[in-house]
GROMACS .gro file of N, CA and C in nm:
model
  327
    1UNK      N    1  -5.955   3.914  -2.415
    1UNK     CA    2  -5.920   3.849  -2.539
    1UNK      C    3  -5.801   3.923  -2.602
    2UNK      N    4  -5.667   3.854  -2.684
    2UNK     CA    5  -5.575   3.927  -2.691
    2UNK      C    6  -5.579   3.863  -2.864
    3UNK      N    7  -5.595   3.997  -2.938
    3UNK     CA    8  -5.578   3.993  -3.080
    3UNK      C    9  -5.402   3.914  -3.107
    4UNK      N   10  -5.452   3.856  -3.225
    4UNK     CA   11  -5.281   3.846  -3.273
    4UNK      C   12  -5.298   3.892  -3.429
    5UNK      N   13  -5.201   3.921  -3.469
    5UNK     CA   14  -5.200   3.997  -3.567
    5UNK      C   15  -5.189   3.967  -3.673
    6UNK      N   16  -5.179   3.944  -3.814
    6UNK     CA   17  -5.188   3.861  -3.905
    6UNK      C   18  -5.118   3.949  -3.999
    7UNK      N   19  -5.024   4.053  -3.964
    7UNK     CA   20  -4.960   4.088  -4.069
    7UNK      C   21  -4.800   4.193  -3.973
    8UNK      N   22  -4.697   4.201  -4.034
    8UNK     CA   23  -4.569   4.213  -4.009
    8UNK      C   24  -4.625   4.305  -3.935
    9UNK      N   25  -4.619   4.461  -4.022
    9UNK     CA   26  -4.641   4.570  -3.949
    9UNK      C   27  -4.725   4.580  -3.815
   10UNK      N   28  -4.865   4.517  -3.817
   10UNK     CA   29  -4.934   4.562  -3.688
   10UNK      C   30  -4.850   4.459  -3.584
   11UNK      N   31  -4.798   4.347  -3.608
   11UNK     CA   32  -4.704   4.231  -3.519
   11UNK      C   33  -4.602   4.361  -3.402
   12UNK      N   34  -4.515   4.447  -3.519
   12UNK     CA   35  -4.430   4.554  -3.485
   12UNK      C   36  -4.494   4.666  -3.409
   13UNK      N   37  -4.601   4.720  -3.498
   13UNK     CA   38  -4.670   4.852  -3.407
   13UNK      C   39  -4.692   4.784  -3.254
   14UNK      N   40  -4.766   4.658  -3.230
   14UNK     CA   41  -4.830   4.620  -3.095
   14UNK      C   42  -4.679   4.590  -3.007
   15UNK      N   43  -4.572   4.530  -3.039
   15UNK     CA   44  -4.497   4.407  -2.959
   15UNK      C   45  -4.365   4.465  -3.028
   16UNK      N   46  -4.281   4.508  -3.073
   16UNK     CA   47  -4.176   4.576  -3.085
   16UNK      C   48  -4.109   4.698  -3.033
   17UNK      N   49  -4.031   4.716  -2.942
   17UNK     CA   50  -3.976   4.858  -2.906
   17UNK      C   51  -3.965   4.977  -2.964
   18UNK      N   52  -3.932   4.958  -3.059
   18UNK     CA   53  -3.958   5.115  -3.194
   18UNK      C   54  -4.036   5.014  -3.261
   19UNK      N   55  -4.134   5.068  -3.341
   19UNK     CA   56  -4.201   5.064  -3.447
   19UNK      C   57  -4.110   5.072  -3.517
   20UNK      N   58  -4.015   5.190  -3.612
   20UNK     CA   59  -3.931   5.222  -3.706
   20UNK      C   60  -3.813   5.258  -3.720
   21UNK      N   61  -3.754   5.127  -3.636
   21UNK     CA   62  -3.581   5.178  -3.633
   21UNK      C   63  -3.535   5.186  -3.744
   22UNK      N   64  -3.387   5.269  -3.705
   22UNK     CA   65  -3.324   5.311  -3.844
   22UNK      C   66  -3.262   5.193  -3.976
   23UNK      N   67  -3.239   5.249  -4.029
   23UNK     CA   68  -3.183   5.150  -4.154
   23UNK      C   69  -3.005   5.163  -4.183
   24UNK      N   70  -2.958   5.037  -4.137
   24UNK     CA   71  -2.819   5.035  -4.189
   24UNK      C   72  -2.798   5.003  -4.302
   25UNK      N   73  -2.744   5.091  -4.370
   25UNK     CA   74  -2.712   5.002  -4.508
   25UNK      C   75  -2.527   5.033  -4.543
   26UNK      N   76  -2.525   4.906  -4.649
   26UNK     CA   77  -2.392   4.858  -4.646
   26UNK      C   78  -2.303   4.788  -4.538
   27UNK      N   79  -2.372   4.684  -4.444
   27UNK     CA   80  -2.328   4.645  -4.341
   27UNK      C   81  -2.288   4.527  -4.423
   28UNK      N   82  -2.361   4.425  -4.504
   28UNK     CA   83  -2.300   4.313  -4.566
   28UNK      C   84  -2.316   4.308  -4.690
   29UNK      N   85  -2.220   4.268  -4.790
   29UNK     CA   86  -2.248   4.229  -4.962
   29UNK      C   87  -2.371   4.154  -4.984
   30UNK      N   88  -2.379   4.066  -4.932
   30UNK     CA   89  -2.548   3.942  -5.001
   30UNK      C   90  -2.614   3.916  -4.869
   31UNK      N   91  -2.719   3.867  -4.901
   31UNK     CA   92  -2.800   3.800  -4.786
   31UNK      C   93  -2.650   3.656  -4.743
   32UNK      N   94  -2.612   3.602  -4.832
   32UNK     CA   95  -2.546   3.511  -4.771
   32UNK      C   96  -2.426   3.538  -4.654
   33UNK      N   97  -2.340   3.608  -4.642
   33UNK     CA   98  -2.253   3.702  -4.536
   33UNK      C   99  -2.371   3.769  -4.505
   34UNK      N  100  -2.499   3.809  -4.450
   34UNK     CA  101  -2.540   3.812  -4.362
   34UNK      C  102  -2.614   3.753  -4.284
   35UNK      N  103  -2.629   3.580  -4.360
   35UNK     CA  104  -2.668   3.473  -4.275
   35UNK      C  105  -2.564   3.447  -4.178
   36UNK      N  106  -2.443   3.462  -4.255
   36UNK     CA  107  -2.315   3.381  -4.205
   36UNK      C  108  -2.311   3.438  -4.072
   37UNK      N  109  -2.262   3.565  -4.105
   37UNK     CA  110  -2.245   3.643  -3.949
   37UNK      C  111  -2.347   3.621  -3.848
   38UNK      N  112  -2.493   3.652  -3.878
   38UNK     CA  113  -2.616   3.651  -3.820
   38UNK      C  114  -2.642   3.511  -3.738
   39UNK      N  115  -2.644   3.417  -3.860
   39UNK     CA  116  -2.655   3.253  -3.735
   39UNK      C  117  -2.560   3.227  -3.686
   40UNK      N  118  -2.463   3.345  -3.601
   40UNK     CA  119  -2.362   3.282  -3.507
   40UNK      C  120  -2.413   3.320  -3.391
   41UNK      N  121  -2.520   3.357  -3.382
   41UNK     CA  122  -2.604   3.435  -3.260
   41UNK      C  123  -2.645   3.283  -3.227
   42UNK      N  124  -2.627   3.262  -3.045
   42UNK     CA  125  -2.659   3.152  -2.969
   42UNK      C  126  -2.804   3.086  -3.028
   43UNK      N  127  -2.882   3.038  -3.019
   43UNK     CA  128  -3.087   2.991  -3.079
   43UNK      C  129  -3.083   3.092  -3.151
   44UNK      N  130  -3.024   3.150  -3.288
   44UNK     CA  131  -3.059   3.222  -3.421
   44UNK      C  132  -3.182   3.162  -3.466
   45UNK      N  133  -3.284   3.191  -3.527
   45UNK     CA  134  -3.398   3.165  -3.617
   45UNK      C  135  -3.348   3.251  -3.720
   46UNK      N  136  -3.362   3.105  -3.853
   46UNK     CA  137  -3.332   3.186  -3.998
   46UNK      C  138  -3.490   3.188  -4.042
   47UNK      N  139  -3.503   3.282  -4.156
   47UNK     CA  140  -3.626   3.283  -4.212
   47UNK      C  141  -3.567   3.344  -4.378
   48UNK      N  142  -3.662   3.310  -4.462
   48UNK     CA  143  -3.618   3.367  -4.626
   48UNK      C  144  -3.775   3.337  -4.639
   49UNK      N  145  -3.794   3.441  -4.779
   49UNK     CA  146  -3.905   3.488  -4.814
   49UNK      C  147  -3.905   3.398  -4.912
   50UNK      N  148  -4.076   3.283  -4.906
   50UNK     CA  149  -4.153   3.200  -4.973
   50UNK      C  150  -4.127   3.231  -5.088
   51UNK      N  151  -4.141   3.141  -5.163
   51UNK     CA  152  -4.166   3.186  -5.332
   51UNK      C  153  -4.290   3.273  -5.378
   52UNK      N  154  -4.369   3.239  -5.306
   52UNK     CA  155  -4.512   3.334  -5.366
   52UNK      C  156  -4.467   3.532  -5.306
   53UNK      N  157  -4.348   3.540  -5.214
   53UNK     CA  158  -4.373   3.677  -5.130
   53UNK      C  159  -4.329   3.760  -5.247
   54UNK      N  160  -4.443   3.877  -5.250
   54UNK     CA  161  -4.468   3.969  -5.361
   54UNK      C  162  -4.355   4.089  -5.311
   55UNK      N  163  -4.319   4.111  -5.196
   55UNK     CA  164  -4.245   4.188  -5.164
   55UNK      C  165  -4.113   4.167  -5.158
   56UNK      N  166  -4.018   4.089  -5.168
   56UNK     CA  167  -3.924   4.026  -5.128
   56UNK      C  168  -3.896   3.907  -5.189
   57UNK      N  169  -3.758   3.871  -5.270
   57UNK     CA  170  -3.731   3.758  -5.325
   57UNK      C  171  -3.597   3.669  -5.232
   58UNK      N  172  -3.638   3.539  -5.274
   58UNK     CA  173  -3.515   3.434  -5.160
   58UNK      C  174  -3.371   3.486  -5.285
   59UNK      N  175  -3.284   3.468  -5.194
   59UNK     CA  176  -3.177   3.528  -5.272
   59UNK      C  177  -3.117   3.695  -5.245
   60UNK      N  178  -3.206   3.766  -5.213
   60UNK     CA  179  -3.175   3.886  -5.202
   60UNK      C  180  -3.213   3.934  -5.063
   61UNK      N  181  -3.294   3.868  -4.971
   61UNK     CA  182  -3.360   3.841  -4.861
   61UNK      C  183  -3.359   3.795  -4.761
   62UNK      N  184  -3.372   3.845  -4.613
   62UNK     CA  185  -3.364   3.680  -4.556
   62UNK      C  186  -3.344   3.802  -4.377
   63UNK      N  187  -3.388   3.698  -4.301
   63UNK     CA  188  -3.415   3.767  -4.165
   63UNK      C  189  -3.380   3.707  -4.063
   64UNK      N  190  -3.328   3.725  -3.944
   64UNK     CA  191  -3.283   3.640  -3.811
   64UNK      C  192  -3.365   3.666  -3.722
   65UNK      N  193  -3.419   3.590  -3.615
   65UNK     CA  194  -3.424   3.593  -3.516
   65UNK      C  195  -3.343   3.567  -3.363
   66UNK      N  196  -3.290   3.670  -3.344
   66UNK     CA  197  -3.180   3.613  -3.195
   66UNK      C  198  -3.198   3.676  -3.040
   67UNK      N  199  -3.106   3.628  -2.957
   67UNK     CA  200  -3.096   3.720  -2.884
   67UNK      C  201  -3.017   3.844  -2.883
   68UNK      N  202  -3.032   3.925  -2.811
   68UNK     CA  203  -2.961   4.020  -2.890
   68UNK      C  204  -2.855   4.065  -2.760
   69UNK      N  205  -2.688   4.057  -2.776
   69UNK     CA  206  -2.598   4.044  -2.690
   69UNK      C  207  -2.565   4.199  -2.649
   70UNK      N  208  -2.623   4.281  -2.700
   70UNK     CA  209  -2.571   4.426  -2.714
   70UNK      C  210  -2.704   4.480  -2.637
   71UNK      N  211  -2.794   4.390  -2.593
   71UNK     CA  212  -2.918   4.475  -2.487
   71UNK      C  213  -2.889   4.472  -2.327
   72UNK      N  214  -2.911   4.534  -2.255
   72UNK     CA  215  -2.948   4.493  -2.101
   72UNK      C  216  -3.070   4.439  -2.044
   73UNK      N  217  -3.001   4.283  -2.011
   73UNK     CA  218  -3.144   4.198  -1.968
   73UNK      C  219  -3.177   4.108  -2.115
   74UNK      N  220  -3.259   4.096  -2.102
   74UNK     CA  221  -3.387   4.011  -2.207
   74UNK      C  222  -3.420   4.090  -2.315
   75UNK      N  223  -3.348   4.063  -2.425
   75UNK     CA  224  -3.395   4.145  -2.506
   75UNK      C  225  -3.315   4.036  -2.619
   76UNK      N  226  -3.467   4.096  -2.717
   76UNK     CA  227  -3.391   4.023  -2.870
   76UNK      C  228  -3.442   4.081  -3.010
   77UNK      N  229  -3.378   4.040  -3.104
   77UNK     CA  230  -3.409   4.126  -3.206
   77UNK      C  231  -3.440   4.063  -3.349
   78UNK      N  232  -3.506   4.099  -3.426
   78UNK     CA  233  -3.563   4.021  -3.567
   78UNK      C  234  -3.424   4.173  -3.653
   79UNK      N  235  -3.335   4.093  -3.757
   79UNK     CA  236  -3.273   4.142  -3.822
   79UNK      C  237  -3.324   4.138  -3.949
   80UNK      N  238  -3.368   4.229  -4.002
   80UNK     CA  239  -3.411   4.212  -4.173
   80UNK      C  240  -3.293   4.264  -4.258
   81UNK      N  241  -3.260   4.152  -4.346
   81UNK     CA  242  -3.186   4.192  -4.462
   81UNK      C  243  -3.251   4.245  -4.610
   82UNK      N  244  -3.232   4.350  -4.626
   82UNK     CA  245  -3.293   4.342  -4.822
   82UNK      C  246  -3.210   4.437  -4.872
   83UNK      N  247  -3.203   4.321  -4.993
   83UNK     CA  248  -3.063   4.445  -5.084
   83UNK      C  249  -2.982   4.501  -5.042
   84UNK      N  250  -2.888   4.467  -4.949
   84UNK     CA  251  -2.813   4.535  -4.828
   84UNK      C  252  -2.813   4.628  -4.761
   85UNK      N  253  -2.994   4.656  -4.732
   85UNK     CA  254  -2.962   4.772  -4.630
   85UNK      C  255  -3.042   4.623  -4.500
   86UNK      N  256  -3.024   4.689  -4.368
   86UNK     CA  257  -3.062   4.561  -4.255
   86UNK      C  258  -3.092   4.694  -4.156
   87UNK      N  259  -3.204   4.632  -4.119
   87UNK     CA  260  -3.300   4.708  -3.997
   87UNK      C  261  -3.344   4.615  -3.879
   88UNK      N  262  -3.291   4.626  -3.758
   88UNK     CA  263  -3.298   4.591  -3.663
   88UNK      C  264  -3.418   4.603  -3.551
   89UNK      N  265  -3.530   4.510  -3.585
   89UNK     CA  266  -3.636   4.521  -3.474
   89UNK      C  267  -3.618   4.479  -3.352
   90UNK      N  268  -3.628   4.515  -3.203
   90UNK     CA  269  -3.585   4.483  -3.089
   90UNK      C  270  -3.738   4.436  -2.978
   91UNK      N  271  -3.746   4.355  -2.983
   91UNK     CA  272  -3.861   4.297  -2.895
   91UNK      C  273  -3.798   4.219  -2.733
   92UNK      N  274  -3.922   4.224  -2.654
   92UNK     CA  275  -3.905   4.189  -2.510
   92UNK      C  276  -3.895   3.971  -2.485
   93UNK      N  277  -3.967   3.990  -2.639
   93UNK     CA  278  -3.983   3.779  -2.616
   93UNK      C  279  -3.899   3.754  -2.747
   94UNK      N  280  -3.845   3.646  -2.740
   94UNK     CA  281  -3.831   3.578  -2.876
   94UNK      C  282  -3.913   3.518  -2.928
   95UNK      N  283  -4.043   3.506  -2.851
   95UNK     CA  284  -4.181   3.452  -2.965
   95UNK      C  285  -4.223   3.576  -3.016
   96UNK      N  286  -4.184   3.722  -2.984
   96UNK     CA  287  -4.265   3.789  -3.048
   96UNK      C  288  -4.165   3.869  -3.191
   97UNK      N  289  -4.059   3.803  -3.201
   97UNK     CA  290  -3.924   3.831  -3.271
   97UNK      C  291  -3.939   3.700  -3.401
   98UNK      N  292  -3.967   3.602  -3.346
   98UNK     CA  293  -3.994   3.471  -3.424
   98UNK      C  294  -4.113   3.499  -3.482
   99UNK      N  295  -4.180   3.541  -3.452
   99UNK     CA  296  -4.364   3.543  -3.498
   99UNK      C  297  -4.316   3.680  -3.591
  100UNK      N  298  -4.288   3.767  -3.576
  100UNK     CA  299  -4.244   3.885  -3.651
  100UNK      C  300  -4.200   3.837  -3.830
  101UNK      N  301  -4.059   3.770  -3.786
  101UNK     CA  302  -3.985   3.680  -3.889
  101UNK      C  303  -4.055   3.598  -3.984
  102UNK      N  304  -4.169   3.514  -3.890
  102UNK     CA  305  -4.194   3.440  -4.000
  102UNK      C  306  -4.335   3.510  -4.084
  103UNK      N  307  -4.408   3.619  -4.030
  103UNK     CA  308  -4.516   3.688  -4.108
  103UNK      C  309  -4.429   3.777  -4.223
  104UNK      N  310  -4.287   3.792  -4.263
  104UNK     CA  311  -4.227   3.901  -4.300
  104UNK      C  312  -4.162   3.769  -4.444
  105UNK      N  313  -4.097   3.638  -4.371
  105UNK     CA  314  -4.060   3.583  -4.503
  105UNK      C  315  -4.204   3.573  -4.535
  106UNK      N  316  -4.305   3.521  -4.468
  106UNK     CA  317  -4.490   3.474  -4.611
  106UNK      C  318  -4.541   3.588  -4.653
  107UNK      N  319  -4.442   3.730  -4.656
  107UNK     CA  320  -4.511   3.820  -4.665
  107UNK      C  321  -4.587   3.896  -4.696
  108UNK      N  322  -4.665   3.834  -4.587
  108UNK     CA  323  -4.784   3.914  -4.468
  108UNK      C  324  -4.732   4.069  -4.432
  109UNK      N  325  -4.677   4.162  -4.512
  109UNK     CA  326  -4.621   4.281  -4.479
  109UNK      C  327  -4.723   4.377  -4.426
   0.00000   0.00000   0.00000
């Protein structure tokens, strides 16, 4: 039987390559220039945080799912934006990059 996880972090601890990659910050001014850039990635998944997410507001927020062109092989990555710093999670599936994304906008942190 294979648990699935019902919240961001354990999604990351189980199915993500680092648990806690580093944090870039000052890579873009708003979440909006870093949609822009971000959905130019080939099947991008956008995601922005629900109105109810206690952690995170739409507007200041907002996360990709892509492939990621800078890996060797199969590899892809969930990009989180907040307040302009962006942290790069790197996973082996894009369901487990997509499933990441969307527990992080309902956040399920």
């Amino acid at each position: 039987m294979t648990m699935t996880p019902r919240n961001f972090r354990t999604h990351v601890a189980l199915t993500a390559q680092v648990e806690v990659p580093p944090v870039l910050s000052g890579a873009y001014e708003s979440v909006g220039e870093f949609f822009a850039v971000a959905l130019a990635a080939q099947g991008a998944q956008r995601f922005e945080p629900v109105p109810g997410n206690e952690w995170v507001r739409p507007g200041f927020a907002g996360a990709i799912a892509y492939r990621d062109p800078a890996a060797d092989g199969d590899a892809f990555a969930l990009a989180v934006y907040v307040e302009g710093d962006v942290t790069v999670y790197r996973f082996p599936r894009i369901e487990d990059a997509a499933r990441a994304g969307r527990l992080w906008a309902a956040g399920l942190i």
